[in-house]
PDB file of C-alpha atoms in Angstrom:
ATOM      1  CA  MET A  13     -26.714 -28.379  27.642  1.00 74.00           C
ATOM      2  CA  PRO A  14     -27.429 -27.772  24.018  1.00 81.00           C
ATOM      3  CA  TYR A  15     -27.447 -24.006  24.840  1.00 85.00           C
ATOM      4  CA  ILE A  16     -23.778 -24.358  25.923  1.00 89.00           C
ATOM      5  CA  TYR A  17     -23.028 -26.081  22.539  1.00 92.00           C
ATOM      6  CA  ILE A  18     -24.869 -23.134  20.638  1.00 91.00           C
ATOM      7  CA  ASN A  19     -22.670 -20.563  22.312  1.00 93.00           C
ATOM      8  CA  ILE A  20     -19.452 -22.485  21.517  1.00 95.00           C
ATOM      9  CA  ILE A  21     -20.385 -22.950  17.888  1.00 96.00           C
ATOM     10  CA  LEU A  22     -21.337 -19.393  17.787  1.00 95.00           C
ATOM     11  CA  ALA A  23     -17.866 -18.378  19.137  1.00 96.00           C
ATOM     12  CA  PHE A  24     -16.346 -20.582  16.315  1.00 97.00           C
ATOM     13  CA  VAL A  25     -18.311 -18.680  13.715  1.00 96.00           C
ATOM     14  CA  ILE A  26     -17.323 -15.247  15.176  1.00 96.00           C
ATOM     15  CA  SER A  27     -13.697 -16.041  15.190  1.00 96.00           C
ATOM     16  CA  LEU A  28     -14.006 -17.492  11.564  1.00 96.00           C
ATOM     17  CA  ILE A  29     -15.532 -14.171  10.550  1.00 95.00           C
ATOM     18  CA  GLY A  30     -12.716 -12.369  12.465  1.00 94.00           C
ATOM     19  CA  THR A  31     -10.036 -14.490  10.622  1.00 95.00           C
ATOM     20  CA  LEU A  32     -11.528 -13.648   7.154  1.00 94.00           C
ATOM     21  CA  ILE A  33     -11.735  -9.808   7.750  1.00 92.00           C
ATOM     22  CA  TYR A  34      -8.400  -7.968   7.729  1.00 89.00           C
ATOM     23  CA  ARG A  35      -7.808  -4.614   9.599  1.00 88.00           C
ATOM     24  CA  SER A  36      -4.430  -3.240   9.907  1.00 88.00           C
ATOM     25  CA  HIS A  37      -2.381  -6.098  11.687  1.00 89.00           C
ATOM     26  CA  LEU A  38      -1.779  -9.514  10.316  1.00 90.00           C
ATOM     27  CA  ILE A  39      -1.194 -10.979  13.799  1.00 92.00           C
ATOM     28  CA  SER A  40      -4.801 -10.290  14.830  1.00 92.00           C
ATOM     29  CA  SER A  41      -5.992 -12.657  12.039  1.00 94.00           C
ATOM     30  CA  LEU A  42      -3.521 -15.342  13.546  1.00 94.00           C
ATOM     31  CA  LEU A  43      -5.154 -14.619  16.912  1.00 94.00           C
ATOM     32  CA  CYS A  44      -8.578 -15.162  15.538  1.00 95.00           C
ATOM     33  CA  LEU A  45      -7.308 -18.392  14.053  1.00 95.00           C
ATOM     34  CA  GLU A  46      -6.137 -19.403  17.622  1.00 95.00           C
ATOM     35  CA  GLY A  47      -9.557 -18.593  18.765  1.00 95.00           C
ATOM     36  CA  MET A  48     -11.056 -20.990  16.228  1.00 96.00           C
ATOM     37  CA  ILE A  49      -8.823 -23.701  17.529  1.00 96.00           C
ATOM     38  CA  LEU A  50      -9.782 -22.873  21.200  1.00 96.00           C
ATOM     39  CA  SER A  51     -13.445 -23.204  20.326  1.00 96.00           C
ATOM     40  CA  LEU A  52     -13.007 -26.441  18.447  1.00 96.00           C
ATOM     41  CA  PHE A  53     -11.045 -27.934  21.499  1.00 96.00           C
ATOM     42  CA  THR A  54     -13.806 -26.733  23.914  1.00 96.00           C
ATOM     43  CA  LEU A  55     -16.407 -28.403  21.687  1.00 95.00           C
ATOM     44  CA  ASN A  56     -14.577 -31.708  21.238  1.00 94.00           C
ATOM     45  CA  ALA A  57     -13.755 -31.956  24.956  1.00 94.00           C
ATOM     46  CA  LEU A  58     -17.483 -31.261  25.897  1.00 92.00           C
ATOM     47  CA  LEU A  59     -18.841 -33.769  23.405  1.00 92.00           C
ATOM     48  CA  SER A  60     -16.339 -36.415  24.529  1.00 91.00           C
ATOM     49  CA  LEU A  61     -17.056 -35.833  28.122  1.00 88.00           C
ATOM     50  CA  ASN A  62     -20.963 -35.670  27.815  1.00 86.00           C
ATOM     51  CA  ILE A  63     -21.426 -38.762  25.649  1.00 86.00           C
ATOM     52  CA  ASN A  64     -19.059 -40.595  28.007  1.00 83.00           C
ATOM     53  CA  PHE A  65     -16.995 -41.980  25.185  1.00 87.00           C
ATOM     54  CA  THR A  66     -13.640 -42.116  27.067  1.00 86.00           C
ATOM     55  CA  LEU A  67     -11.478 -43.118  24.002  1.00 89.00           C
ATOM     56  CA  SER A  68     -12.327 -39.933  22.025  1.00 90.00           C
ATOM     57  CA  THR A  69     -10.830 -37.718  24.645  1.00 91.00           C
ATOM     58  CA  ILE A  70      -7.628 -38.298  22.676  1.00 92.00           C
ATOM     59  CA  VAL A  71      -9.150 -36.095  19.807  1.00 93.00           C
ATOM     60  CA  PRO A  72      -8.933 -32.641  21.657  1.00 94.00           C
ATOM     61  CA  LEU A  73      -5.315 -33.397  22.689  1.00 94.00           C
ATOM     62  CA  ILE A  74      -4.226 -34.398  19.237  1.00 94.00           C
ATOM     63  CA  LEU A  75      -6.059 -31.138  17.866  1.00 95.00           C
ATOM     64  CA  LEU A  76      -4.039 -29.132  20.323  1.00 94.00           C
ATOM     65  CA  VAL A  77      -0.825 -30.618  19.136  1.00 93.00           C
ATOM     66  CA  PHE A  78      -1.616 -29.799  15.365  1.00 95.00           C
ATOM     67  CA  ALA A  79      -2.733 -26.297  16.378  1.00 94.00           C
ATOM     68  CA  ALA A  80       0.612 -25.738  18.117  1.00 93.00           C
ATOM     69  CA  CYS A  81       2.470 -26.737  15.010  1.00 94.00           C
ATOM     70  CA  GLU A  82       0.184 -24.417  12.864  1.00 94.00           C
ATOM     71  CA  ALA A  83       0.681 -21.597  15.188  1.00 93.00           C
ATOM     72  CA  ALA A  84       4.525 -22.048  15.023  1.00 93.00           C
ATOM     73  CA  VAL A  85       4.567 -21.919  11.066  1.00 93.00           C
ATOM     74  CA  GLY A  86       2.228 -18.911  10.943  1.00 93.00           C
ATOM     75  CA  LEU A  87       4.362 -16.924  13.524  1.00 92.00           C
ATOM     76  CA  ALA A  88       7.547 -17.912  11.378  1.00 92.00           C
ATOM     77  CA  LEU A  89       5.742 -16.403   8.407  1.00 91.00           C
ATOM     78  CA  LEU A  90       4.844 -13.354  10.410  1.00 90.00           C
ATOM     79  CA  ILE A  91       8.556 -12.877  11.505  1.00 89.00           C
ATOM     80  CA  ILE A  92       9.726 -12.819   7.992  1.00 89.00           C
ATOM     81  CA  ILE A  93       7.201 -10.252   7.058  1.00 89.00           C
ATOM     82  CA  SER A  94       8.159  -8.325  10.112  1.00 87.00           C
ATOM     83  CA  ASN A  95      11.747  -8.551   9.239  1.00 87.00           C
ATOM     84  CA  THR A  96      11.179  -7.336   5.617  1.00 86.00           C
ATOM     85  CA  TYR A  97       8.710  -4.654   6.254  1.00 87.00           C
ATOM     86  CA  GLY A  98       9.363  -3.479   9.834  1.00 83.00           C
ATOM     87  CA  LEU A  99       5.764  -4.033  10.872  1.00 83.00           C
ATOM     88  CA  ASP A 100       3.138  -6.518  10.089  1.00 83.00           C
ATOM     89  CA  TYR A 101       0.646  -4.278   8.469  1.00 87.00           C
ATOM     90  CA  VAL A 102      -1.519  -5.930   5.724  1.00 87.00           C
ATOM     91  CA  GLN A 103      -1.135  -3.012   3.330  1.00 87.00           C
ATOM     92  CA  ASN A 104       2.606  -3.745   3.069  1.00 85.00           C
ATOM     93  CA  LEU A 105       1.837  -7.033   1.314  1.00 85.00           C
ATOM     94  CA  ASN A 106       1.349  -5.588  -2.189  1.00 84.00           C
ATOM     95  CA  LEU A 107       3.818  -7.508  -4.246  1.00 83.00           C
ATOM     96  CA  LEU A 108       0.986  -9.282  -6.185  1.00 79.00           C
ATOM     97  CA  GLN A 109      -0.720  -6.182  -7.670  1.00 76.00           C
ATOM     98  CA  CYS A 110      -3.836  -7.446  -9.227  1.00 69.00           C
TER      99      CYS A 110
ATOM    100  CA  MET B  26     -25.663 -21.256  40.569  1.00 58.00           C
ATOM    101  CA  MET B  27     -27.253 -23.910  38.359  1.00 63.00           C
ATOM    102  CA  TYR B  28     -26.646 -21.556  35.399  1.00 79.00           C
ATOM    103  CA  ILE B  29     -23.054 -20.991  36.038  1.00 86.00           C
ATOM    104  CA  VAL B  30     -21.767 -23.001  33.076  1.00 87.00           C
ATOM    105  CA  PHE B  31     -24.151 -21.242  30.688  1.00 89.00           C
ATOM    106  CA  ILE B  32     -23.041 -17.757  32.012  1.00 90.00           C
ATOM    107  CA  MET B  33     -19.547 -18.927  31.562  1.00 92.00           C
ATOM    108  CA  SER B  34     -20.285 -19.757  27.931  1.00 93.00           C
ATOM    109  CA  VAL B  35     -21.955 -16.433  27.328  1.00 94.00           C
ATOM    110  CA  LEU B  36     -18.792 -14.655  28.800  1.00 95.00           C
ATOM    111  CA  TYR B  37     -16.735 -16.899  26.397  1.00 96.00           C
ATOM    112  CA  VAL B  38     -18.603 -15.606  23.401  1.00 96.00           C
ATOM    113  CA  VAL B  39     -18.253 -12.040  24.690  1.00 96.00           C
ATOM    114  CA  GLY B  40     -14.506 -12.628  24.917  1.00 96.00           C
ATOM    115  CA  PHE B  41     -14.460 -14.125  21.311  1.00 96.00           C
ATOM    116  CA  ILE B  42     -16.237 -10.931  20.168  1.00 96.00           C
ATOM    117  CA  GLY B  43     -13.595  -8.912  21.977  1.00 94.00           C
ATOM    118  CA  PHE B  44     -10.842 -10.138  19.946  1.00 93.00           C
ATOM    119  CA  SER B  45     -12.714 -10.755  16.644  1.00 95.00           C
ATOM    120  CA  SER B  46     -13.477  -6.965  16.612  1.00 93.00           C
ATOM    121  CA  LYS B  47      -9.769  -6.485  16.052  1.00 92.00           C
ATOM    122  CA  PRO B  48      -8.453  -4.014  18.447  1.00 92.00           C
ATOM    123  CA  SER B  49      -4.648  -3.868  18.729  1.00 91.00           C
ATOM    124  CA  PRO B  50      -3.220  -7.316  19.096  1.00 91.00           C
ATOM    125  CA  VAL B  51      -2.247  -6.645  22.708  1.00 92.00           C
ATOM    126  CA  TYR B  52      -5.792  -6.402  23.808  1.00 93.00           C
ATOM    127  CA  GLY B  53      -6.832  -9.200  21.501  1.00 93.00           C
ATOM    128  CA  GLY B  54      -4.389 -11.574  23.265  1.00 93.00           C
ATOM    129  CA  MET B  55      -5.634 -10.420  26.600  1.00 94.00           C
ATOM    130  CA  SER B  56      -9.278 -11.369  25.489  1.00 95.00           C
ATOM    131  CA  LEU B  57      -8.206 -14.699  24.223  1.00 95.00           C
ATOM    132  CA  VAL B  58      -6.542 -15.484  27.601  1.00 95.00           C
ATOM    133  CA  VAL B  59      -9.772 -14.648  29.260  1.00 96.00           C
ATOM    134  CA  SER B  60     -11.822 -16.736  26.953  1.00 96.00           C
ATOM    135  CA  GLY B  61      -9.248 -19.606  27.565  1.00 95.00           C
ATOM    136  CA  GLY B  62      -9.828 -19.431  31.194  1.00 95.00           C
ATOM    137  CA  LEU B  63     -13.507 -19.520  30.774  1.00 95.00           C
ATOM    138  CA  GLY B  64     -13.329 -22.408  28.398  1.00 95.00           C
ATOM    139  CA  CYS B  65     -11.390 -24.247  31.051  1.00 94.00           C
ATOM    140  CA  GLY B  66     -14.379 -23.494  33.359  1.00 92.00           C
ATOM    141  CA  ILE B  67     -17.000 -24.792  30.820  1.00 92.00           C
ATOM    142  CA  ILE B  68     -14.991 -28.011  30.474  1.00 91.00           C
ATOM    143  CA  MET B  69     -14.599 -28.497  34.138  1.00 88.00           C
ATOM    144  CA  GLY B  70     -18.333 -28.075  34.591  1.00 85.00           C
ATOM    145  CA  SER B  71     -18.661 -31.267  32.702  1.00 82.00           C
ATOM    146  CA  GLY B  72     -16.194 -33.034  34.836  1.00 82.00           C
ATOM    147  CA  GLY B  73     -13.108 -32.718  32.619  1.00 85.00           C
ATOM    148  CA  SER B  74     -10.454 -31.456  34.977  1.00 87.00           C
ATOM    149  CA  PHE B  75      -7.548 -32.834  32.995  1.00 91.00           C
ATOM    150  CA  LEU B  76      -8.684 -31.318  29.783  1.00 93.00           C
ATOM    151  CA  GLY B  77      -9.043 -27.939  31.682  1.00 93.00           C
ATOM    152  CA  LEU B  78      -5.538 -28.318  32.967  1.00 93.00           C
ATOM    153  CA  VAL B  79      -4.398 -29.001  29.378  1.00 92.00           C
ATOM    154  CA  VAL B  80      -6.104 -25.717  28.291  1.00 93.00           C
ATOM    155  CA  PHE B  81      -4.224 -23.759  30.775  1.00 93.00           C
ATOM    156  CA  LEU B  82      -0.846 -25.469  30.596  1.00 93.00           C
ATOM    157  CA  VAL B  83      -0.568 -26.098  26.960  1.00 92.00           C
ATOM    158  CA  TYR B  84      -2.792 -23.579  25.197  1.00 94.00           C
ATOM    159  CA  LEU B  85      -2.471 -20.604  27.497  1.00 94.00           C
ATOM    160  CA  GLY B  86       0.970 -21.253  28.931  1.00 93.00           C
ATOM    161  CA  GLY B  87       2.554 -22.490  25.691  1.00 90.00           C
ATOM    162  CA  MET B  88       0.948 -21.086  22.632  1.00 91.00           C
ATOM    163  CA  MET B  89      -0.333 -17.765  24.091  1.00 92.00           C
ATOM    164  CA  VAL B  90       2.968 -16.921  25.723  1.00 93.00           C
ATOM    165  CA  VAL B  91       4.616 -17.313  22.314  1.00 92.00           C
ATOM    166  CA  PHE B  92       1.913 -15.047  20.671  1.00 92.00           C
ATOM    167  CA  GLY B  93       2.504 -12.618  23.597  1.00 91.00           C
ATOM    168  CA  TYR B  94       6.261 -12.234  22.966  1.00 90.00           C
ATOM    169  CA  THR B  95       5.582 -11.928  19.198  1.00 89.00           C
ATOM    170  CA  ILE B  96       3.060  -9.318  19.693  1.00 89.00           C
ATOM    171  CA  ALA B  97       5.283  -7.430  21.862  1.00 87.00           C
ATOM    172  CA  MET B  98       7.892  -7.387  19.197  1.00 81.00           C
ATOM    173  CA  ALA B  99       5.622  -6.420  16.310  1.00 76.00           C
ATOM    174  CA  THR B 100       3.470  -3.873  17.918  1.00 79.00           C
ATOM    175  CA  GLU B 101       2.943  -0.092  17.400  1.00 78.00           C
ATOM    176  CA  GLU B 102       3.420   2.919  19.671  1.00 78.00           C
ATOM    177  CA  TYR B 103      -0.213   3.717  20.593  1.00 84.00           C
ATOM    178  CA  PRO B 104      -2.190   0.505  20.603  1.00 85.00           C
ATOM    179  CA  GLU B 105      -5.882   1.249  19.944  1.00 87.00           C
ATOM    180  CA  THR B 106      -8.332  -0.333  22.484  1.00 88.00           C
ATOM    181  CA  TRP B 107     -12.026  -0.894  22.026  1.00 89.00           C
ATOM    182  CA  GLY B 108     -12.875   2.522  22.943  1.00 87.00           C
ATOM    183  CA  SER B 109     -10.508   4.400  20.853  1.00 87.00           C
ATOM    184  CA  ASN B 110     -11.739   3.531  17.404  1.00 86.00           C
ATOM    185  CA  VAL B 111     -15.390   3.719  16.337  1.00 90.00           C
ATOM    186  CA  VAL B 112     -14.981   0.734  13.994  1.00 90.00           C
ATOM    187  CA  VAL B 113     -13.777  -1.671  16.649  1.00 92.00           C
ATOM    188  CA  LEU B 114     -16.398  -0.456  19.169  1.00 93.00           C
ATOM    189  CA  GLY B 115     -19.158  -0.670  16.621  1.00 93.00           C
ATOM    190  CA  ALA B 116     -18.126  -4.372  15.933  1.00 93.00           C
ATOM    191  CA  PHE B 117     -18.064  -5.158  19.458  1.00 94.00           C
ATOM    192  CA  LEU B 118     -21.416  -3.534  20.280  1.00 95.00           C
ATOM    193  CA  VAL B 119     -23.000  -5.416  17.127  1.00 95.00           C
ATOM    194  CA  GLY B 120     -21.596  -8.696  18.472  1.00 94.00           C
ATOM    195  CA  LEU B 121     -22.778  -8.004  22.052  1.00 95.00           C
ATOM    196  CA  LEU B 122     -26.255  -7.058  20.752  1.00 96.00           C
ATOM    197  CA  MET B 123     -26.415 -10.212  18.812  1.00 95.00           C
ATOM    198  CA  GLU B 124     -25.520 -12.348  21.730  1.00 95.00           C
ATOM    199  CA  VAL B 125     -28.077 -10.772  23.929  1.00 95.00           C
ATOM    200  CA  PHE B 126     -30.795 -11.207  21.232  1.00 93.00           C
ATOM    201  CA  MET B 127     -29.795 -14.878  20.964  1.00 91.00           C
ATOM    202  CA  ILE B 128     -30.040 -15.461  24.697  1.00 89.00           C
ATOM    203  CA  MET B 129     -33.388 -13.755  24.768  1.00 90.00           C
ATOM    204  CA  TRP B 130     -34.614 -15.894  21.895  1.00 87.00           C
ATOM    205  CA  LEU B 131     -33.378 -19.020  23.611  1.00 84.00           C
ATOM    206  CA  PHE B 132     -35.081 -18.249  26.940  1.00 82.00           C
ATOM    207  CA  SER B 133     -38.435 -17.179  25.378  1.00 82.00           C
ATOM    208  CA  GLY B 134     -40.994 -19.652  24.066  1.00 71.00           C
ATOM    209  CA  GLU B 135     -43.530 -21.965  25.748  1.00 58.00           C
ATOM    210  CA  HIS B 136     -41.090 -24.568  26.861  1.00 59.00           C
ATOM    211  CA  GLU B 137     -40.018 -24.995  30.380  1.00 55.00           C
ATOM    212  CA  LEU B 138     -36.460 -25.034  31.537  1.00 53.00           C
ATOM    213  CA  VAL B 139     -37.025 -27.983  33.840  1.00 47.00           C
ATOM    214  CA  GLY B 140     -35.995 -30.439  31.148  1.00 46.00           C
ATOM    215  CA  PHE B 141     -32.623 -28.869  30.495  1.00 49.00           C
ATOM    216  CA  TYR B 142     -29.956 -29.922  32.877  1.00 51.00           C
ATOM    217  CA  PHE B 143     -27.267 -27.564  32.993  1.00 49.00           C
ATOM    218  CA  GLY B 144     -25.008 -29.667  35.318  1.00 49.00           C
ATOM    219  CA  GLY B 145     -22.973 -32.563  34.623  1.00 50.00           C
ATOM    220  CA  LEU B 146     -21.630 -35.863  35.873  1.00 46.00           C
ATOM    221  CA  GLU B 147     -18.444 -35.469  37.753  1.00 47.00           C
ATOM    222  CA  ASP B 148     -17.214 -38.948  37.479  1.00 48.00           C
ATOM    223  CA  LEU B 149     -18.365 -42.184  35.971  1.00 49.00           C
ATOM    224  CA  MET B 150     -19.485 -44.456  38.789  1.00 50.00           C
ATOM    225  CA  VAL B 151     -18.649 -47.972  38.382  1.00 52.00           C
ATOM    226  CA  LEU B 152     -20.275 -50.770  40.583  1.00 51.00           C
ATOM    227  CA  GLY B 153     -17.430 -52.986  41.577  1.00 54.00           C
ATOM    228  CA  GLU B 154     -17.301 -56.146  43.615  1.00 56.00           C
ATOM    229  CA  GLU B 155     -17.074 -54.444  47.150  1.00 62.00           C
ATOM    230  CA  GLY B 156     -18.612 -51.111  46.350  1.00 61.00           C
ATOM    231  CA  PHE B 157     -18.499 -48.206  44.162  1.00 61.00           C
ATOM    232  CA  GLU B 158     -15.405 -47.065  42.140  1.00 64.00           C
ATOM    233  CA  TYR B 159     -14.638 -44.061  40.255  1.00 68.00           C
ATOM    234  CA  VAL B 160     -13.531 -43.793  36.735  1.00 70.00           C
ATOM    235  CA  ARG B 161     -12.034 -40.349  35.725  1.00 74.00           C
ATOM    236  CA  GLU B 162     -13.023 -40.265  31.965  1.00 75.00           C
ATOM    237  CA  ASP B 163     -10.609 -37.581  30.777  1.00 77.00           C
ATOM    238  CA  TYR B 164      -7.597 -38.996  32.761  1.00 83.00           C
ATOM    239  CA  SER B 165      -8.110 -42.431  31.252  1.00 83.00           C
ATOM    240  CA  GLY B 166      -8.742 -41.039  27.754  1.00 84.00           C
ATOM    241  CA  GLY B 167      -5.550 -39.037  28.075  1.00 85.00           C
ATOM    242  CA  ALA B 168      -3.757 -42.274  29.256  1.00 88.00           C
ATOM    243  CA  SER B 169      -5.161 -44.298  26.478  1.00 89.00           C
ATOM    244  CA  LEU B 170      -3.133 -42.029  24.103  1.00 90.00           C
ATOM    245  CA  TYR B 171      -0.152 -44.138  25.086  1.00 92.00           C
ATOM    246  CA  SER B 172      -1.727 -47.512  24.680  1.00 91.00           C
ATOM    247  CA  TYR B 173      -4.524 -47.592  22.140  1.00 90.00           C
ATOM    248  CA  GLY B 174      -3.600 -44.327  20.535  1.00 89.00           C
ATOM    249  CA  PHE B 175       0.041 -45.018  20.132  1.00 93.00           C
ATOM    250  CA  TRP B 176       0.073 -44.225  16.464  1.00 94.00           C
ATOM    251  CA  PHE B 177      -1.585 -40.889  17.293  1.00 92.00           C
ATOM    252  CA  LEU B 178       1.334 -40.138  19.674  1.00 94.00           C
ATOM    253  CA  ALA B 179       3.975 -41.301  17.234  1.00 95.00           C
ATOM    254  CA  MET B 180       2.653 -38.980  14.436  1.00 95.00           C
ATOM    255  CA  ALA B 181       2.042 -36.074  16.654  1.00 95.00           C
ATOM    256  CA  GLY B 182       5.545 -36.320  18.219  1.00 95.00           C
ATOM    257  CA  TRP B 183       7.080 -36.736  14.715  1.00 96.00           C
ATOM    258  CA  MET B 184       5.123 -33.840  13.389  1.00 95.00           C
ATOM    259  CA  LEU B 185       6.210 -31.603  16.347  1.00 95.00           C
ATOM    260  CA  PHE B 186       9.741 -32.534  15.721  1.00 96.00           C
ATOM    261  CA  VAL B 187       9.538 -31.784  11.964  1.00 96.00           C
ATOM    262  CA  SER B 188       7.718 -28.513  12.535  1.00 95.00           C
ATOM    263  CA  ILE B 189      10.665 -27.117  14.566  1.00 94.00           C
ATOM    264  CA  PHE B 190      12.785 -27.621  11.547  1.00 94.00           C
ATOM    265  CA  ILE B 191      10.156 -26.134   9.325  1.00 93.00           C
ATOM    266  CA  ALA B 192       9.899 -22.992  11.608  1.00 92.00           C
ATOM    267  CA  ILE B 193      13.780 -22.547  11.580  1.00 92.00           C
ATOM    268  CA  GLU B 194      14.112 -23.045   7.898  1.00 92.00           C
ATOM    269  CA  VAL B 195      11.151 -20.749   7.000  1.00 90.00           C
ATOM    270  CA  THR B 196      12.559 -18.064   9.304  1.00 88.00           C
ATOM    271  CA  ARG B 197      15.977 -18.354   7.519  1.00 87.00           C
ATOM    272  CA  LYS B 198      14.062 -17.855   4.249  1.00 80.00           C
ATOM    273  CA  ARG B 199      15.099 -21.099   2.923  1.00 71.00           C
ATOM    274  CA  TYR B 200      11.637 -22.109   1.656  1.00 67.00           C
TER     275      TYR B 200
END
C-alpha cells in the first residue's frame, strides 16, 4: 500500500515540474496544473478510505470544487491571451521586458 | 492479479510523464484522461466507488471537456506528438527510466513482500443486532457533506457562483 502512495506523490512532483517548465504553449502548463489537482484528489481519497475516517471523504470533494473554480479562471485568462495574440504561445507574453 | 492496483499506479505515473513532457496540448489532454481513468481504478481498488464516479463525472466529464474545447480553439496546424520532437521524446524517456529504476529499487532488498497487502477492504462491516450490515464509507462521507459539512457546502456553492461572474468579467477585460 505505501508503494501506491509513493507512485501518486511521484506523479504530483512530476506534474509540479511540468507546471514550472514552459515550452511553447501556455495551456500545457494549465494541463499540468490539472494533473497536480488530480494527484492530490487521488491521494486524499485513498488516505480517507484507508484510514477508515469516513468524515474526511468531504475533503476530496471540496478540493475538486475549488479546482474547478481555479480551472475556470485560468481558462478565462487563457482566452484573453488568445484573443489578443491569436495563439497562446509563451513567447508572446513580452510586455514586461526585464 | 494481486498487484493490479500497483500496476495501475505505475501506469498512472507513466500517463503523468506523458503530459508533463509537454507535447502538443491535444495529446497532453488525452494522456490526462487516461491518467484520470487509472486514478479512478486505483480509488476503486480501495473500495471508493463513489469517489471514482466523481472522478469520471466531475473531473473528466466536466473539467476535461472544457479543457478539450479550449485546446481545440487554441491549437496549431501541425501538433507535435511524443515522437516528432526530440525534446519531448527525451523528457518522456527520462521520466520512464526514472520510474523503472524506482520500481526496481522498491522491489529489491531483503524484505519479503508478504507483509505488504495490496488489496483493500471493500466495505466496512458492522455487527448489528440480527447479523452483519454494510457501511459504504465514501457514500456516507459524501452524504455527510450535507449534514455535518454544511458550511463546506455553502462556501463551495457560493464560490462556484461567484467564480462564474469572475470568469465572465475577466473575459470581458473588466478586471
